Amino acid sequence: MASYIEAGRGSNNPGFLLWLLLLGLVGCHTYPNGEKDKTPHPSFLFFQAAVRRQAKEMAISTWLEARVVLAEVVWPSASDRSEFIKDFWDEAMSMDSMV
């Protein structure tokens, strides 16, 4: 996936690409027995860096800005359960030295 994106063969819709990468980041987390798995998936760092890079290319720096773009693809307008996704976003955006 990394080489596909880096080769410029990704979507022409940057919002869709951000949505896809954020879902990949969320998918790196599993919840066995209702508890968050503490072992990161091998793709975790890739998706963190990719979300941050795509957001930077789109001049998005906050979760509120991201939600507006994500809503143009498909995103719930309000959900009490999306706080954990905001946490993933915040963590990815704080990776200053990684990207």
Coordinates of C-alpha atoms in Angstrom, one line a residue:
M1 CA 0.0 0.0 0.0
A2 CA 2.8 2.4 0.9
S3 CA 4.4 2.0 -2.6
Y4 CA 1.1 2.4 -4.3
I5 CA 0.4 5.7 -2.5
E6 CA 4.0 7.0 -2.9
A7 CA 3.9 6.2 -6.6
G8 CA 1.0 8.6 -7.0
R9 CA -1.5 5.9 -7.9
G10 CA -3.8 6.8 -5.0
S11 CA -7.2 8.3 -5.3
N12 CA -7.7 11.7 -6.9
N13 CA -9.9 12.6 -4.0
P14 CA -7.6 13.6 -1.1
G15 CA -10.5 13.4 1.4
F16 CA -11.2 9.8 0.4
L17 CA -7.6 8.9 0.9
L18 CA -7.5 10.5 4.4
W19 CA -10.7 8.5 5.2
L20 CA -9.2 5.3 4.0
L21 CA -5.9 5.8 5.9
L22 CA -7.8 6.7 9.1
L23 CA -9.8 3.6 8.8
G24 CA -6.6 1.6 8.3
L25 CA -5.3 3.2 11.5
V26 CA -8.4 2.3 13.4
G27 CA -8.2 -1.2 12.0
C28 CA -4.8 -1.7 13.5
H29 CA -6.4 -2.0 16.9
T30 CA -8.2 -5.0 18.1
Y31 CA -10.4 -5.4 21.2
P32 CA -10.2 -9.0 22.4
N33 CA -12.6 -9.7 25.3
G34 CA -13.8 -6.1 25.2
E35 CA -10.4 -4.7 26.2
K36 CA -7.9 -2.8 24.1
D37 CA -5.1 -5.0 22.9
K38 CA -1.8 -3.4 24.1
T39 CA 0.2 -4.9 21.2
P40 CA 0.4 -2.6 18.2
H41 CA -0.3 -4.1 14.8
P42 CA 2.7 -4.2 12.5
S43 CA 1.0 -1.6 10.2
F44 CA 0.3 0.8 13.1
L45 CA 3.3 3.1 12.5
F46 CA 2.7 3.2 8.7
F47 CA -0.9 4.3 9.1
Q48 CA 0.0 6.9 11.8
A49 CA 2.6 8.4 9.5
A50 CA 0.3 8.2 6.4
V51 CA -2.6 9.9 8.2
R52 CA -0.3 12.7 9.4
R53 CA 1.3 13.1 5.9
Q54 CA -2.1 13.2 4.2
A55 CA -3.5 15.7 6.7
K56 CA -0.4 17.9 6.2
E57 CA -0.8 17.8 2.4
M58 CA -4.4 18.9 2.9
A59 CA -3.5 21.6 5.4
I60 CA -5.5 19.9 8.1
S61 CA -4.2 20.2 11.7
T62 CA -7.2 19.6 14.0
W63 CA -9.7 16.9 14.5
L64 CA -12.5 19.4 13.8
E65 CA -11.1 20.2 10.4
A66 CA -10.6 16.5 9.7
R67 CA -14.2 15.7 10.6
V68 CA -15.5 18.2 8.0
V69 CA -13.4 16.5 5.3
L70 CA -14.3 13.0 6.5
A71 CA -18.0 13.9 6.5
E72 CA -17.8 14.7 2.8
V73 CA -16.8 11.0 2.3
V74 CA -18.8 9.2 5.0
W75 CA -18.6 10.0 8.7
P76 CA -21.2 10.0 11.4
S77 CA -22.2 13.6 12.3
A78 CA -22.2 12.9 16.0
S79 CA -21.3 9.8 17.9
D80 CA -20.3 9.3 21.5
R81 CA -18.3 6.3 20.4
S82 CA -15.9 8.2 18.1
E83 CA -13.8 9.7 20.9
F84 CA -11.3 6.8 20.6
I85 CA -10.8 7.7 16.9
K86 CA -10.1 11.3 17.8
D87 CA -7.4 9.9 20.2
F88 CA -5.8 7.9 17.3
W89 CA -5.9 11.1 15.2
D90 CA -4.3 13.2 18.0
E91 CA -1.6 10.6 18.5
A92 CA -0.8 10.5 14.7
M93 CA -0.7 14.2 14.5
S94 CA 1.8 14.5 17.4
M95 CA 4.4 12.3 15.5
D96 CA 6.6 15.4 14.7
S97 CA 9.8 13.5 14.5
M98 CA 8.4 10.5 12.6
V99 CA 7.5 12.3 9.4

